[in-house]
Coordinates of C-alpha atoms in Angstrom, one line a residue:
M1 CA 3.0 82.8 7.9
V2 CA 6.7 82.0 8.1
A3 CA 6.4 81.3 11.8
G4 CA 3.4 79.1 11.2
S5 CA 5.2 77.1 8.6
W6 CA 8.2 76.5 10.8
L7 CA 5.7 75.4 13.6
S8 CA 4.0 72.9 11.3
L9 CA 7.3 71.5 10.2
N10 CA 8.4 71.1 13.8
I11 CA 5.2 69.3 14.7
T12 CA 5.7 67.0 11.7
F13 CA 9.2 66.0 12.7
T14 CA 8.1 65.5 16.3
F15 CA 5.3 63.1 15.5
F16 CA 7.0 61.4 12.6
P17 CA 10.7 61.0 13.6
R18 CA 13.2 59.7 11.1
R19 CA 14.1 56.0 11.2
P20 CA 17.7 55.2 12.2
A21 CA 20.0 54.3 9.4
S22 CA 20.5 50.8 10.9
Y23 CA 16.8 50.0 10.4
T24 CA 17.1 49.0 6.8
K25 CA 20.2 47.0 7.4
E26 CA 19.0 45.0 10.3
E27 CA 15.3 44.6 9.9
N28 CA 14.3 45.1 6.3
H29 CA 15.1 42.4 3.7
T30 CA 17.0 44.1 0.8
E31 CA 18.9 42.8 -2.2
A32 CA 22.2 43.1 -0.3
S33 CA 21.0 40.9 2.6
E34 CA 22.5 37.4 2.8
F35 CA 21.7 34.1 4.5
L36 CA 24.3 31.6 5.6
L37 CA 23.7 28.0 4.6
L38 CA 25.2 25.8 7.3
G39 CA 25.0 22.5 5.4
F40 CA 27.8 20.1 6.0
S41 CA 31.1 20.2 7.9
E42 CA 33.4 23.3 7.8
D43 CA 36.4 21.0 8.0
P44 CA 38.7 22.1 5.0
E45 CA 39.9 18.5 4.7
L46 CA 36.4 17.2 4.0
Q47 CA 35.6 19.8 1.3
P48 CA 37.4 17.9 -1.6
L49 CA 35.7 14.7 -0.4
L50 CA 32.2 16.4 -0.5
L51 CA 33.0 17.9 -3.9
G52 CA 34.1 14.5 -5.2
L53 CA 31.0 12.9 -3.9
F54 CA 28.3 15.3 -5.0
L55 CA 29.6 16.4 -8.4
P56 CA 29.5 12.8 -9.8
M57 CA 26.0 12.3 -8.2
Y58 CA 24.8 15.5 -9.9
L59 CA 26.2 14.6 -13.3
I60 CA 24.8 11.0 -13.1
T61 CA 21.4 12.4 -12.2
V62 CA 21.3 14.9 -15.1
L63 CA 22.7 12.6 -17.7
G64 CA 20.6 9.6 -16.6
N65 CA 17.3 11.5 -16.7
L66 CA 18.4 13.3 -20.0
L67 CA 19.1 9.9 -21.5
I68 CA 15.6 8.7 -20.6
I69 CA 14.1 11.8 -22.3
L70 CA 16.2 11.2 -25.4
T71 CA 15.3 7.5 -25.5
I72 CA 11.6 8.1 -25.2
S73 CA 11.5 10.9 -27.8
S74 CA 13.6 9.0 -30.3
D75 CA 11.3 6.0 -30.7
S76 CA 7.7 6.2 -31.7
H77 CA 6.9 2.9 -29.8
L78 CA 7.4 4.7 -26.6
H79 CA 5.0 7.6 -27.4
T80 CA 2.4 6.3 -24.9
P81 CA 0.9 7.9 -21.8
M82 CA 3.2 6.0 -19.5
Y83 CA 6.4 7.1 -21.2
F84 CA 5.0 10.6 -21.7
F85 CA 4.6 11.0 -17.9
L86 CA 8.0 9.3 -17.3
S87 CA 9.7 11.8 -19.6
N88 CA 8.0 14.7 -17.7
L89 CA 9.2 13.2 -14.4
S90 CA 12.8 13.0 -15.8
F91 CA 12.6 16.6 -16.9
V92 CA 11.3 17.7 -13.4
D93 CA 14.0 15.7 -11.7
I94 CA 16.7 17.4 -13.7
C95 CA 15.3 20.8 -12.8
F96 CA 14.8 19.7 -9.2
V97 CA 18.4 18.6 -8.6
S98 CA 19.7 21.7 -10.5
T99 CA 17.8 24.0 -8.1
T100 CA 20.0 23.1 -5.1
V101 CA 23.1 21.1 -5.9
P102 CA 25.0 23.6 -8.2
K103 CA 24.9 26.3 -5.5
M104 CA 26.1 23.7 -2.9
L105 CA 29.0 22.7 -5.2
V106 CA 30.0 26.3 -5.7
N107 CA 29.9 27.0 -1.9
I108 CA 32.1 23.9 -1.3
Q109 CA 34.6 24.9 -4.0
T110 CA 34.8 28.5 -2.9
H111 CA 34.6 27.7 0.9
S112 CA 31.7 30.1 1.1
R113 CA 28.3 29.6 2.7
D114 CA 26.4 32.8 1.8
I115 CA 23.4 33.1 -0.5
S116 CA 21.7 36.3 -1.3
Y117 CA 18.1 37.0 -0.3
R118 CA 17.0 37.0 -4.0
R119 CA 18.7 33.7 -4.7
C120 CA 17.3 32.2 -1.6
L121 CA 13.8 33.3 -2.7
T122 CA 14.3 31.9 -6.1
Q123 CA 15.5 28.6 -4.7
V124 CA 12.4 28.3 -2.4
Y125 CA 10.2 29.1 -5.4
F126 CA 11.6 26.4 -7.8
F127 CA 12.1 23.8 -5.0
M128 CA 8.5 24.0 -4.0
I129 CA 7.1 23.9 -7.5
L130 CA 9.3 21.0 -8.6
S131 CA 8.9 18.9 -5.5
G132 CA 5.1 19.3 -5.9
M133 CA 5.3 18.4 -9.5
D134 CA 7.2 15.2 -8.6
S135 CA 4.3 14.3 -6.3
F136 CA 1.6 15.1 -8.8
L137 CA 3.4 13.2 -11.6
L138 CA 3.8 10.1 -9.5
T139 CA 0.0 10.3 -8.7
V140 CA -0.9 10.7 -12.4
M141 CA 1.4 7.7 -13.2
A142 CA -0.4 5.6 -10.6
Y143 CA -3.7 6.5 -12.2
D144 CA -2.3 5.5 -15.6
W145 CA -1.3 2.1 -14.2
F146 CA -4.8 1.8 -12.6
V147 CA -6.5 2.4 -15.9
A148 CA -4.1 0.1 -17.8
I149 CA -4.6 -2.9 -15.5
C150 CA -8.2 -2.4 -14.3
H151 CA -9.7 -1.1 -17.5
P152 CA -7.5 -2.3 -20.3
L153 CA -10.2 -2.3 -23.0
H154 CA -11.0 1.4 -22.3
Y155 CA -7.4 2.5 -21.8
T156 CA -6.8 4.3 -25.1
V157 CA -10.2 6.1 -24.8
I158 CA -9.6 7.2 -21.2
M159 CA -5.9 8.1 -21.4
S160 CA -6.2 10.2 -24.5
P161 CA -3.3 12.5 -25.5
C162 CA -5.5 15.5 -24.6
L163 CA -6.1 14.2 -21.1
C164 CA -2.4 13.4 -20.5
V165 CA -1.4 16.9 -21.5
L166 CA -4.2 18.4 -19.4
L167 CA -3.2 16.5 -16.3
V168 CA 0.4 17.7 -16.6
L169 CA -0.7 21.3 -17.3
M170 CA -3.1 21.3 -14.4
S171 CA -0.3 20.1 -12.1
W172 CA 2.0 23.0 -13.2
F173 CA -0.9 25.4 -12.8
I174 CA -1.8 24.3 -9.2
M175 CA 1.9 24.3 -8.1
F176 CA 2.5 27.7 -9.7
W177 CA -0.2 29.5 -7.8
N178 CA 0.4 27.6 -4.6
T179 CA 4.1 28.5 -4.6
L180 CA 3.4 32.1 -5.7
L181 CA 1.1 32.5 -2.6
H182 CA 3.9 31.4 -0.3
I183 CA 6.5 33.7 -2.0
L184 CA 4.2 36.7 -1.7
L185 CA 3.7 36.0 2.0
M186 CA 7.5 35.5 2.4
L187 CA 8.1 38.9 0.9
Q188 CA 6.4 40.5 3.9
L189 CA 8.9 39.0 6.3
T190 CA 12.0 40.6 7.8
F191 CA 15.3 39.0 8.4
S192 CA 18.5 40.1 10.0
M193 CA 21.9 40.1 8.3
G194 CA 23.8 36.9 8.5
T195 CA 20.8 34.7 9.2
E196 CA 21.8 31.0 9.4
I197 CA 19.8 28.2 7.7
S198 CA 20.5 24.7 8.9
L199 CA 20.5 23.1 5.4
F200 CA 22.6 23.3 2.3
F201 CA 19.7 25.0 0.5
C202 CA 16.8 27.4 1.2
D203 CA 13.7 25.5 2.3
L204 CA 10.6 27.4 3.1
S205 CA 10.0 25.8 6.5
Q206 CA 13.6 26.6 7.5
V207 CA 13.4 30.1 6.3
L208 CA 10.3 30.8 8.3
K209 CA 12.0 29.6 11.4
V210 CA 14.7 32.3 11.2
A211 CA 12.4 35.2 10.3
Q212 CA 12.3 38.1 12.7
S213 CA 8.7 39.1 12.0
D214 CA 5.6 37.2 12.9
T215 CA 5.1 34.0 10.7
L216 CA 1.8 32.8 12.1
I217 CA -0.1 33.3 8.8
N218 CA 2.8 31.8 6.8
N219 CA 2.9 28.7 8.9
I220 CA -0.9 28.2 8.9
I221 CA -1.0 28.5 5.1
L222 CA 2.1 26.3 4.7
Y223 CA 0.6 23.5 6.9
V224 CA -2.9 23.7 5.3
M225 CA -1.6 23.7 1.7
T226 CA 0.9 20.9 2.5
A227 CA -1.9 18.8 4.0
V228 CA -4.2 19.4 1.1
L229 CA -1.6 19.0 -1.7
G230 CA -0.1 16.1 0.2
V231 CA -3.2 14.2 1.2
F232 CA -4.8 14.2 -2.3
P233 CA -1.8 12.7 -4.2
V234 CA -1.1 10.1 -1.5
T235 CA -4.8 9.2 -1.3
G236 CA -4.9 8.9 -5.1
I237 CA -1.8 6.6 -5.2
L238 CA -3.2 4.4 -2.4
Y239 CA -6.6 4.1 -4.1
S240 CA -5.0 3.3 -7.4
Y241 CA -2.8 0.6 -6.0
S242 CA -5.6 -0.9 -3.9
Q243 CA -7.6 -1.3 -7.0
I244 CA -4.6 -2.7 -8.9
V245 CA -4.0 -5.3 -6.2
S246 CA -7.7 -6.2 -6.1
S247 CA -7.7 -6.7 -9.9
L248 CA -4.5 -8.8 -9.8
L249 CA -6.0 -11.1 -7.1
R250 CA -8.9 -11.8 -9.5
M251 CA -6.6 -12.9 -12.3
S252 CA -6.4 -16.6 -12.8
S253 CA -3.2 -16.7 -14.8
T254 CA 0.0 -16.5 -12.7
A255 CA 2.0 -15.2 -15.7
S256 CA -0.5 -12.3 -16.1
K257 CA -0.2 -11.4 -12.5
Y258 CA 3.6 -11.4 -12.6
K259 CA 3.7 -9.3 -15.8
A260 CA 1.2 -6.8 -14.4
F261 CA 3.1 -6.5 -11.1
S262 CA 6.5 -6.2 -12.8
T263 CA 5.2 -3.3 -15.0
C264 CA 4.1 -1.2 -12.0
G265 CA 6.9 -2.4 -9.7
S266 CA 9.3 0.3 -10.9
H267 CA 6.7 3.1 -10.2
L268 CA 6.0 1.6 -6.7
C269 CA 9.7 1.7 -5.9
V270 CA 10.0 5.3 -6.9
V271 CA 6.9 6.3 -5.0
S272 CA 8.2 4.5 -1.8
L273 CA 11.6 6.2 -2.3
F274 CA 10.2 9.7 -2.8
Y275 CA 7.7 9.7 0.1
G276 CA 9.9 7.7 2.3
T277 CA 12.9 10.1 2.1
G278 CA 10.5 13.1 2.3
L279 CA 9.1 11.7 5.5
G280 CA 12.6 11.1 6.7
V281 CA 13.5 14.7 6.2
Y282 CA 10.5 15.9 8.1
L283 CA 11.1 13.6 11.0
S284 CA 14.8 14.5 11.1
S285 CA 14.1 18.2 11.2
A286 CA 11.5 17.7 14.0
V287 CA 13.7 15.4 16.1
T288 CA 17.2 16.9 15.8
H289 CA 18.4 20.5 15.3
S290 CA 21.8 19.4 14.0
S291 CA 22.5 21.1 10.6
Q292 CA 24.7 18.2 9.5
R293 CA 22.1 15.5 10.2
N294 CA 19.3 17.5 8.6
S295 CA 21.5 18.1 5.5
I296 CA 22.3 14.4 5.3
A297 CA 18.6 13.5 5.4
S298 CA 17.9 16.2 2.8
V299 CA 20.5 14.7 0.5
M300 CA 18.5 11.5 0.3
Y301 CA 15.4 13.4 -0.8
T302 CA 16.9 16.1 -3.1
V303 CA 19.9 14.2 -4.7
V304 CA 19.7 10.4 -4.2
T305 CA 16.1 9.9 -5.2
P306 CA 16.3 11.8 -8.6
M307 CA 19.6 9.9 -9.2
L308 CA 18.1 6.5 -8.7
N309 CA 14.9 7.1 -10.7
P310 CA 16.6 6.4 -14.1
F311 CA 18.2 3.2 -12.9
I312 CA 14.9 2.0 -11.4
Y313 CA 12.9 2.6 -14.6
T314 CA 15.5 1.3 -17.1
L315 CA 16.7 -1.8 -15.2
R316 CA 13.2 -3.2 -14.9
N317 CA 11.9 -2.1 -18.3
K318 CA 12.9 -4.3 -21.3
D319 CA 11.5 -1.8 -23.9
V320 CA 13.5 1.1 -22.5
K321 CA 16.7 -1.1 -22.2
G322 CA 16.3 -2.3 -25.8
I323 CA 15.8 1.1 -27.3
L324 CA 18.5 2.6 -25.1
R325 CA 21.0 -0.1 -26.3
K326 CA 20.1 0.8 -30.0
L327 CA 20.5 4.5 -29.3
L328 CA 23.9 4.0 -27.7
N329 CA 25.1 1.7 -30.5
R330 CA 24.0 4.4 -33.0
V331 CA 25.9 7.1 -31.2
S332 CA 29.0 4.9 -30.8
S333 CA 28.9 4.0 -34.6
C334 CA 28.8 7.7 -35.4
L335 CA 31.9 8.3 -33.3

């Protein structure tokens, strides 16, 4: 019996040899594994300049969008579907820019480029959800303008508070499950220690490029879901504005045309900026492999666009400017 037991143990170790200790360090993704974010220049003389550039941009973005939220919530005249969606867009933009920029600022300040696997996964998760929410909210806002201009008599019936809340919740629901699918697939991938990512943040497409295991399924699902979730919002926006333009051309009053166009002009600027910079990032990553050029293109999409949104909406909106002026006067009087 003893001899038989030793024989079975010997057979077991022969057919199922132990994995080398280096296996988990080199192939398996663990909590201790780290990525390197290449981002911008490593020149020490440029680091204070980069910090002095991006820190004010981040603060302006957060404070500008937060001011829009406070302005809308403080006045009952702005409790309409249009401003409800605008406040949600400002909230998403604050979260969107806070997903990537603070880590970049810390890396610049500490002269470090590393990011843990867990933080990278978290960054991918929130970046995908929030960028998708931006797209959905812009689509919903285009639909709101379409109803307001093309069906003004039925606007209050169609754009009811329940429908507005439902549209926002459905957008969150869709993006949550879409992103969760990508994250679960990403958990199956393996990476080597010290893997380099050619941006200043973790983007799913860039992470898939540096994976050691097969990413065919990940890429297929990424392209399919991007096409589906990208085509429907763009199609909805184009259809809404085609109907808006058609309705404006049928108007006889020039003043009515100008007023209607000026009201949706801000949204059209934001849509053009969002999708234009997003397309620029895609084309930049496809044409060049330079980490600095890719990062510069990504800054336009991830930092500049959320920063400009408050200025675009406030400078062209008399209602928001008036209430914002009253709010600032009230705060200054209290001080």
